[in-house]
Short mmCIF file of C-alpha atoms in Angstrom, two decimals:
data_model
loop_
_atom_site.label_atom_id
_atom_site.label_comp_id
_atom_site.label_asym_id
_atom_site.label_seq_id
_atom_site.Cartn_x
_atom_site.Cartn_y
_atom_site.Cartn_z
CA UNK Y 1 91.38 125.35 -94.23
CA UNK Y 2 91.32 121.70 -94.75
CA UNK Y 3 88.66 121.57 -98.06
CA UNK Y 4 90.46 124.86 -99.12
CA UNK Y 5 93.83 122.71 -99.40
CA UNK Y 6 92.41 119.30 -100.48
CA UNK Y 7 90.82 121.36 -103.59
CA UNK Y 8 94.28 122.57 -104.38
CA UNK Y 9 96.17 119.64 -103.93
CA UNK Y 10 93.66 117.64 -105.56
CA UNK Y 11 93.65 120.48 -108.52
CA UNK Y 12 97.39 120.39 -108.81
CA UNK Y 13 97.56 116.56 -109.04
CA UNK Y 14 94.64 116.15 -111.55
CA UNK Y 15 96.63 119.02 -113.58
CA UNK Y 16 100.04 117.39 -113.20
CA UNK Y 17 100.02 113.83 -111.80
CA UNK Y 18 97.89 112.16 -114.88
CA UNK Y 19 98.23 108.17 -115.21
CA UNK Y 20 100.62 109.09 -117.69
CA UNK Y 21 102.85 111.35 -116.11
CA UNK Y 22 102.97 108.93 -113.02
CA UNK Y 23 104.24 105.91 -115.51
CA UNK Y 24 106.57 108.11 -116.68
CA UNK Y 25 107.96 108.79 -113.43
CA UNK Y 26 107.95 105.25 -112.19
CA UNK Y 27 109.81 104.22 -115.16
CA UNK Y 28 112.99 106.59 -114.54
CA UNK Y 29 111.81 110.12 -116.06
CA UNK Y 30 112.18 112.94 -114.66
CA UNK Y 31 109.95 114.61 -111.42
CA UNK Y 32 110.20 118.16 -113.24
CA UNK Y 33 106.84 119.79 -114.14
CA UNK Y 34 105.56 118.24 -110.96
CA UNK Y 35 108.02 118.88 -108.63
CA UNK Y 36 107.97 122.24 -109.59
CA UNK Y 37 104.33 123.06 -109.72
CA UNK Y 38 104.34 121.28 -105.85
CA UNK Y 39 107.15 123.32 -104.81
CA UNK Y 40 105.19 126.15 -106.40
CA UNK Y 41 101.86 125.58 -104.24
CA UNK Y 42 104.20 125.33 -101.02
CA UNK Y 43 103.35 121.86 -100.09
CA UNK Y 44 106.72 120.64 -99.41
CA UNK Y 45 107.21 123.58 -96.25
CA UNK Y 46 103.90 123.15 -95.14
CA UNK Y 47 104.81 121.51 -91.95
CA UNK Y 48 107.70 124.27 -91.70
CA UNK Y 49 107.25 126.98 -88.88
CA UNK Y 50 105.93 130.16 -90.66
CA UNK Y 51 108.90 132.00 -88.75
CA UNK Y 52 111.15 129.82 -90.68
CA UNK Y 53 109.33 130.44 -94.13
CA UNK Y 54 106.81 127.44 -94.04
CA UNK Y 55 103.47 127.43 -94.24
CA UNK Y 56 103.05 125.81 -90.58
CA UNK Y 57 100.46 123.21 -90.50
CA UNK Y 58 100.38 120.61 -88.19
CA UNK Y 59 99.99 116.49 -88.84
CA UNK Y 60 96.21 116.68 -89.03
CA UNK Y 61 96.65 120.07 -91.30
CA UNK Y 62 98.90 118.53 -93.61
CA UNK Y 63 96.96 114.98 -93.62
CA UNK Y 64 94.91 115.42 -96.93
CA UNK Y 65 97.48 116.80 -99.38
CA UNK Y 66 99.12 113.63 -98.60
CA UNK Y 67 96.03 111.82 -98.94
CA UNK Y 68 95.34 113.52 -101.94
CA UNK Y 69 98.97 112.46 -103.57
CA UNK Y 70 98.08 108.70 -102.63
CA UNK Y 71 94.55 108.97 -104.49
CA UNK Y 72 96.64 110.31 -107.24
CA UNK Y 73 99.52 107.34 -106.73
CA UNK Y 74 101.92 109.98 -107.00
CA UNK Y 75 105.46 108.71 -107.34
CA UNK Y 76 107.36 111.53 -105.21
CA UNK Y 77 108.41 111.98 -101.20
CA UNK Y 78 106.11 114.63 -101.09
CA UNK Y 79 105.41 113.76 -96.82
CA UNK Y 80 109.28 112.74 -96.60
CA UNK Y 81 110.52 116.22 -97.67
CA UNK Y 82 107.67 117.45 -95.50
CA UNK Y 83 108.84 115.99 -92.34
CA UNK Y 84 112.65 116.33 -93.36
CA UNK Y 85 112.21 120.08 -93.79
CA UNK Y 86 110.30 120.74 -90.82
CA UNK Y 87 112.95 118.88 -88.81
CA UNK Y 88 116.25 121.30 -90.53
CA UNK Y 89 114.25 124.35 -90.46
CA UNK Y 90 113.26 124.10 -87.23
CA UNK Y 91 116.41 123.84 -85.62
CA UNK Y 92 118.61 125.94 -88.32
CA UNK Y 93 115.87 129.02 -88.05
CA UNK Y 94 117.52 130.65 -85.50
CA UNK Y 95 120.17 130.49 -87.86
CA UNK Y 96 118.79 131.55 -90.93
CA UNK Y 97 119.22 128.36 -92.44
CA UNK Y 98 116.57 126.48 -94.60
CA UNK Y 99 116.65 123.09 -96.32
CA UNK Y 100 118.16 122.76 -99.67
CA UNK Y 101 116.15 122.67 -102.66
CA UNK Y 102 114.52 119.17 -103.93
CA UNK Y 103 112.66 116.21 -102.53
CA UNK Y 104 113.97 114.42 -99.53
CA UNK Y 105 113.87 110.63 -98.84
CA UNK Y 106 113.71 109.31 -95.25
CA UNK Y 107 116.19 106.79 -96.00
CA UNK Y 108 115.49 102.73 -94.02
CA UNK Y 109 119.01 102.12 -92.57
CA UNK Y 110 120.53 99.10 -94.22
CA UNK Y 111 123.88 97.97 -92.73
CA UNK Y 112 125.79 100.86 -93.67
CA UNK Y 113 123.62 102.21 -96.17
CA UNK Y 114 119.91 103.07 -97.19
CA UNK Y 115 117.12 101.62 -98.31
CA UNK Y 116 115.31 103.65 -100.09
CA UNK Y 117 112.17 103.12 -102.93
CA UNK Y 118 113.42 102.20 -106.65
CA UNK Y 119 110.69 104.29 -108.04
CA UNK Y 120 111.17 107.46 -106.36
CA UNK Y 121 113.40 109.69 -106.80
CA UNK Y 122 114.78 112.38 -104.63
CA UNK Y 123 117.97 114.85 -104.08
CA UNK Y 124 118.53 113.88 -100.62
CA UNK Y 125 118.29 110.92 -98.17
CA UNK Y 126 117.89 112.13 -94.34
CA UNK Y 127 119.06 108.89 -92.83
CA UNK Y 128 119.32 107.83 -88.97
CA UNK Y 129 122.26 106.36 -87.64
CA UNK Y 130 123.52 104.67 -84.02
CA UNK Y 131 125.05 108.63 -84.05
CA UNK Y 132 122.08 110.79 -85.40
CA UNK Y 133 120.49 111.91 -88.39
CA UNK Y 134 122.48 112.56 -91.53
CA UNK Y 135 121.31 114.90 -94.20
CA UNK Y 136 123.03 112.71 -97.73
CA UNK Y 137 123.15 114.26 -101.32
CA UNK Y 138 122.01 111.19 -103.65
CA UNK Y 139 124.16 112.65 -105.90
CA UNK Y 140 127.64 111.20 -104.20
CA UNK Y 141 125.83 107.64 -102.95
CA UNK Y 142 127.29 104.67 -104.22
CA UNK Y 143 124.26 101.85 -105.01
CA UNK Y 144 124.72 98.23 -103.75
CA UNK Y 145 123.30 96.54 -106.71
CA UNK Y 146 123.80 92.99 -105.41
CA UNK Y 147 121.72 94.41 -102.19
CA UNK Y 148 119.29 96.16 -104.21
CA UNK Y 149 115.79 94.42 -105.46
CA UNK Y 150 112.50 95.69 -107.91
CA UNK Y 151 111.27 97.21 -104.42
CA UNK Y 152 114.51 99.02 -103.42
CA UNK Y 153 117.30 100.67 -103.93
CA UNK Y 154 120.72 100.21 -101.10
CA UNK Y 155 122.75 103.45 -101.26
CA UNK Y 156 125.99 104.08 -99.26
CA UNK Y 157 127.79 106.74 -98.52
CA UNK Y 158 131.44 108.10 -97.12
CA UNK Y 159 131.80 108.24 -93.57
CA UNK Y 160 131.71 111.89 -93.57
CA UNK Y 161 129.29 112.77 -96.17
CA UNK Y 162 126.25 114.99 -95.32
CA UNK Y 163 125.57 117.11 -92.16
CA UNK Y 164 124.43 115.98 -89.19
CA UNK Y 165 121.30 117.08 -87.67
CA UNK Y 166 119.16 116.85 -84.32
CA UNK Y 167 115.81 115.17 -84.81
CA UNK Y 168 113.48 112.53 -83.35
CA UNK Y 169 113.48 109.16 -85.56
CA UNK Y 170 112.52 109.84 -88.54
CA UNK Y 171 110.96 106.30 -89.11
CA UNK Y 172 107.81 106.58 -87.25
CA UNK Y 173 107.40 109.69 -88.85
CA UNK Y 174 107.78 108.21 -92.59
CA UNK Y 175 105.27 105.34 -91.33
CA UNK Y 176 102.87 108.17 -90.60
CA UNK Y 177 103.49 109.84 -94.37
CA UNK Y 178 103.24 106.60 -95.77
CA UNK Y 179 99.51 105.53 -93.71
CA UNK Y 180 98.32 109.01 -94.86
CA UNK Y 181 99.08 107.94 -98.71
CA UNK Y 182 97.80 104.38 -98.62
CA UNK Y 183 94.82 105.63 -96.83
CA UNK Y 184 94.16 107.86 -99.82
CA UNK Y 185 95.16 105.58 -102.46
CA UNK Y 186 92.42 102.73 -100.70
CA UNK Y 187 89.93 105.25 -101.46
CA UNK Y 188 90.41 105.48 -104.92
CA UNK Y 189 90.46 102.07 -105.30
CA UNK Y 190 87.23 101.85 -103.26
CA UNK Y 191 85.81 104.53 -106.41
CA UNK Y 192 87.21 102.28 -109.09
CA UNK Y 193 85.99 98.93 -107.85
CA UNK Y 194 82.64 100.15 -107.70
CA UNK Y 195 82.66 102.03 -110.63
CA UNK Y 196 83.68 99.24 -112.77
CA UNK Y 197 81.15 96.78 -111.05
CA UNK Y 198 78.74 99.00 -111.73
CA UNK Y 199 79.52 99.55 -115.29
CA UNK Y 200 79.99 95.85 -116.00
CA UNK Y 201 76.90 93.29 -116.91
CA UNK Y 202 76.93 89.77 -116.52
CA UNK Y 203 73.76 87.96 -117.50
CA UNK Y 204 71.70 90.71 -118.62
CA UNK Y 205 71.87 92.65 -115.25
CA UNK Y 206 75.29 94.98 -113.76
CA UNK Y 207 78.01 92.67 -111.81
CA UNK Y 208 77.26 95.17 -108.60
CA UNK Y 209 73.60 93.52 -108.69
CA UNK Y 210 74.62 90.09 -107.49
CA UNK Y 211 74.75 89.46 -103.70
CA UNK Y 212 78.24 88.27 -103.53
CA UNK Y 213 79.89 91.22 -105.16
CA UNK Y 214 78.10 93.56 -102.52
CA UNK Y 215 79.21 91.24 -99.99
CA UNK Y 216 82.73 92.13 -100.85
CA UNK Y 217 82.19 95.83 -101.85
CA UNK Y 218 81.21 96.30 -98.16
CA UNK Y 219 84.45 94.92 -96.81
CA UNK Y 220 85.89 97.24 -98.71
CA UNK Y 221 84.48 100.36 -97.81
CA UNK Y 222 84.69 99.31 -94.01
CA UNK Y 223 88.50 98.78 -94.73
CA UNK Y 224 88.68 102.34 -96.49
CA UNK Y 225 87.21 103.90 -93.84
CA UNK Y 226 88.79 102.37 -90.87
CA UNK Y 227 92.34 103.17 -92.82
CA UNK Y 228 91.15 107.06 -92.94
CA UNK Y 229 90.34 106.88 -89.50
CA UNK Y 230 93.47 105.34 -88.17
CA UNK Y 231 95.44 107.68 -90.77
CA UNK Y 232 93.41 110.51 -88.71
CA UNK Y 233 94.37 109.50 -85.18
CA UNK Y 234 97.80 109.03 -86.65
CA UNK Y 235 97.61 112.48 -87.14
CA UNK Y 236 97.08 113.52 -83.37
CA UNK Y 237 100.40 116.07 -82.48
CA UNK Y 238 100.30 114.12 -78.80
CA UNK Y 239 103.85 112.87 -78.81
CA UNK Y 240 107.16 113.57 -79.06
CA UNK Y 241 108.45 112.93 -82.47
CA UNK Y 242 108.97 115.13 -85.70
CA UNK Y 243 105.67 117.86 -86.12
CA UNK Y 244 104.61 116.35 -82.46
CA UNK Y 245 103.75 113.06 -84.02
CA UNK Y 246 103.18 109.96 -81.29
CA UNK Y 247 104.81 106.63 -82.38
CA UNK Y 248 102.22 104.86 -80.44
CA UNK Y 249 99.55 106.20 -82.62
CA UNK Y 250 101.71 105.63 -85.84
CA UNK Y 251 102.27 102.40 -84.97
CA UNK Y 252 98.38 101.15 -84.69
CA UNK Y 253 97.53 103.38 -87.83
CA UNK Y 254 100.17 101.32 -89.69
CA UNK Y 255 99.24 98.22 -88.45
CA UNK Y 256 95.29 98.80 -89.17
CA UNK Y 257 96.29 100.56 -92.49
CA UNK Y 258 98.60 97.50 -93.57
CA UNK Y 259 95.91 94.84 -93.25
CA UNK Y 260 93.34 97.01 -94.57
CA UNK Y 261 95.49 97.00 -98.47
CA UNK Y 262 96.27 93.77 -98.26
CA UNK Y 263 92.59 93.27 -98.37
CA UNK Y 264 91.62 96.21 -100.47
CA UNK Y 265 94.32 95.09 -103.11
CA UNK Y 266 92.82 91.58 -103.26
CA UNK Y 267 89.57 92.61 -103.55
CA UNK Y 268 89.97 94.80 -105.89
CA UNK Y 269 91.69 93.11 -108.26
CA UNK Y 270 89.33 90.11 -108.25
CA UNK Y 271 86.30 92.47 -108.68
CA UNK Y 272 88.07 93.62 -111.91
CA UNK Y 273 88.39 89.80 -112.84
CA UNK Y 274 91.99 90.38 -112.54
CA UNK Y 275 92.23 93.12 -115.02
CA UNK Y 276 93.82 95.49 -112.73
CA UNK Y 277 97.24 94.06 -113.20
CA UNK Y 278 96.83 95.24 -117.07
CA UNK Y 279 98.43 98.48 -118.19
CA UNK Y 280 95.05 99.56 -119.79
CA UNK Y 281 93.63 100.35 -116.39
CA UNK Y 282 95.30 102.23 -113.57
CA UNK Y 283 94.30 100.01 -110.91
CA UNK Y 284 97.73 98.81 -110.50
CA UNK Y 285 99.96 102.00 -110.00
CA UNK Y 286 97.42 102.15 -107.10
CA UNK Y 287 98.13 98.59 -105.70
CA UNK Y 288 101.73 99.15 -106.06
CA UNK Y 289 101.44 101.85 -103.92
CA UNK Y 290 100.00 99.97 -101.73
CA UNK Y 291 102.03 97.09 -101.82
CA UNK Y 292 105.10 99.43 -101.78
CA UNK Y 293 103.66 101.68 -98.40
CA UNK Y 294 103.14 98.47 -97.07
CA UNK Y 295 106.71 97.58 -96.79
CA UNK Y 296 108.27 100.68 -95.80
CA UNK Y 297 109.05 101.82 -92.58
CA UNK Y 298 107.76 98.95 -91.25
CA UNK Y 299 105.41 95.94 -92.05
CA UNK Y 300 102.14 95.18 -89.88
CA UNK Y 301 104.47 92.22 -87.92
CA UNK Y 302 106.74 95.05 -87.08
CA UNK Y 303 104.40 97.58 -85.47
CA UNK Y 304 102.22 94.78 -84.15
CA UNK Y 305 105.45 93.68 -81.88
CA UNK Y 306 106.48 96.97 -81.23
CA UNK Y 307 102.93 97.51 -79.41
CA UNK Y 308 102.92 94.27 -77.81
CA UNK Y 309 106.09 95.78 -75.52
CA UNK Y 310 104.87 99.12 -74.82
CA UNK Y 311 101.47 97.54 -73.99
CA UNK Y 312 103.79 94.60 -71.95
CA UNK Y 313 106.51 97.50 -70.46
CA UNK Y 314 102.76 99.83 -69.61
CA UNK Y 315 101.14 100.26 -66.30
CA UNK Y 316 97.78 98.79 -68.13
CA UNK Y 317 96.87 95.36 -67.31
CA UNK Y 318 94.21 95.37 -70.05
CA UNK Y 319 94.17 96.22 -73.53
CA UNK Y 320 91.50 98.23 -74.00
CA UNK Y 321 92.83 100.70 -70.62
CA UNK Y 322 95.87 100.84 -72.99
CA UNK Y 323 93.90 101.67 -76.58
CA UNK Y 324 91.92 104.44 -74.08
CA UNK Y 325 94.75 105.90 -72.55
CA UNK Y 326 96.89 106.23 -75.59
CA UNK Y 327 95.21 105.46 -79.11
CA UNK Y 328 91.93 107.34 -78.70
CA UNK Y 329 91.19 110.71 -80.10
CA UNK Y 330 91.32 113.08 -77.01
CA UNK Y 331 92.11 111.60 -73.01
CA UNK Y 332 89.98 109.65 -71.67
CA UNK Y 333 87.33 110.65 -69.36
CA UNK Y 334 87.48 110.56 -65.42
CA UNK Y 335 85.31 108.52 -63.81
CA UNK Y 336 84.09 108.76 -60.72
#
């Protein structure tokens, strides 16, 4: 099931999310053809209950379309209107209510607004408040341009705008969509690098040839990896929050993933002698990514302090009890 939907997703995007068409998305055009052709393939309900007209995957299910869309730096909430849907469907099923057409942003609460990504756009904002979730049409937001910056967008709303809905946080949950992207996105990266240093020849031999350059190359594949891994145990349905997800093992993924990029990123670039920031390669819409996952739903001092007090408020005295008991990929085993 897994290579059966990677080999779609990864069809769909090499189809419809070209370099070209993701500048052109970046830069304010429209989501159409894209949108459309993901709506077609059913990605945005696959976390929906199949009683409720979704496909009904879980996390770990759903984990490499979304690392697919990061290899592919794809400029659209496709794991935000996962999540978002799965939460309204779920409890409107019973109902016979779905979610409404169109992308969904988990918005960042801001004051009395939401922060939301400048390059992505969506028809909805699901946005947690002191007194739940609100569902928000874009559409009637007013934007905070003095609050806004390059990296973000501040949108408010009326006091009574959108519906109100029953859901876990949302935020750990975006955290998780956004580990599963970068995660994807490092990998890409990880092709390019060596690609290029492979391709490139400084005195008479290929860049990749010299000892320093490998030196680097493997901190970059053992950042790559240990991204997908934490990405993976992200993806563990253990906990309580939307699709089963644990904030505990969001929290470490996002951590782990967020140092990993900042490493990647500088790596990368350097090992393209700083070409990557050019718009004749591609290197950068997948550093941006990056840079932009990075920031979202919470940086790597975030998460990191967030730990620190469940570890401090635990039972566990050490730290590794606590990784073992709560971060690993199955429970621990009894000993005797």
């Amino acid at each position: 099931m897994d290579g059966l939907l990677l080999r779609s997703a990864e069809e769909l995007f090499s189809r419809h999310a070209t370099p070209a068409a993701v500048r052109a998305i970046r830069a304010g055009g429209p989501p159409g053809v894209l949108w459309e052709e993901l709506e077609r393939a059913g990605f945005p309900d696959a976390l929906v209950p199949e009683e409720a007209g979704g496909i009904g995957l879980g996390p770990a299910e759903a984990l490499p379309v979304l690392m697919a869309a990061g290899r592919f730096a794809v400029p659209l909430p496709l794991g935000e209107t996962m999540l978002a849907r799965a939460v309204i469907s779920t409890g409107r099923a019973a109902a016979g209510e779905r979610a409404p057409p169109g992308a969904i942003l988990l918005g960042e609460p801001y004051a009395d607004g939401a922060r939301v990504p400048s390059a992505v756009t969506a028809a909805w904002v699901l946005l947690q408040g002191e007194d739940g979730a609100r569902l928000l049409p874009v559409e009637e937001a007013e934007e905070d341009e003095g609050a806004g910056s390059p990296l973000g967008r501040v949108l408010r709303w009326p006091g009574d705008a959108g519906r109100r809905l029953a859901t876990p946080d949302p935020l750990p949950a975006g955290a998780w969509a956004e580990t599963a992207a970068m995660a994807g996105a490092m990998e890409r990266v990880l092709e390019s690098t060596v690609r290029h240093v492979g391709e490139r020849r400084q005195f008479g031999r290929p860049v990749a040839a010299f000892q320093a350059v490998q030196q680097q190359v493997s901190v970059m594949t053992e950042d790559v990896f240990a991204a997908r891994m934490a990405a993976q145990l992200a993806s563990v349905p253990d906990g309580n929050g939307i699709a089963g997800l644990n904030p505990l093992r969001i929290a470490a993924a996002k951590l782990r993933v967020g140092e990993a990029a900042q490493r990647v990123s500088a790596i990368a670039h350097a090992l393209h002698g700083a070409m990557g920031i050019t718009e004749e390669l591609d290197l950068h819409l997948l550093t941006e990514r990056l840079r932009t996952g990075r920031m979202r739903f919470g940086g790597e001092a975030h998460w990191g302090a967030w730990l620190g007090r469940r570890f401090l408020a635990g039972n566990e005295t050490e730290t590794l009890a606590f990784v073992r008991a709560h971060l690993g990929p199955s429970a621990p085993e009894a000993t005797a």
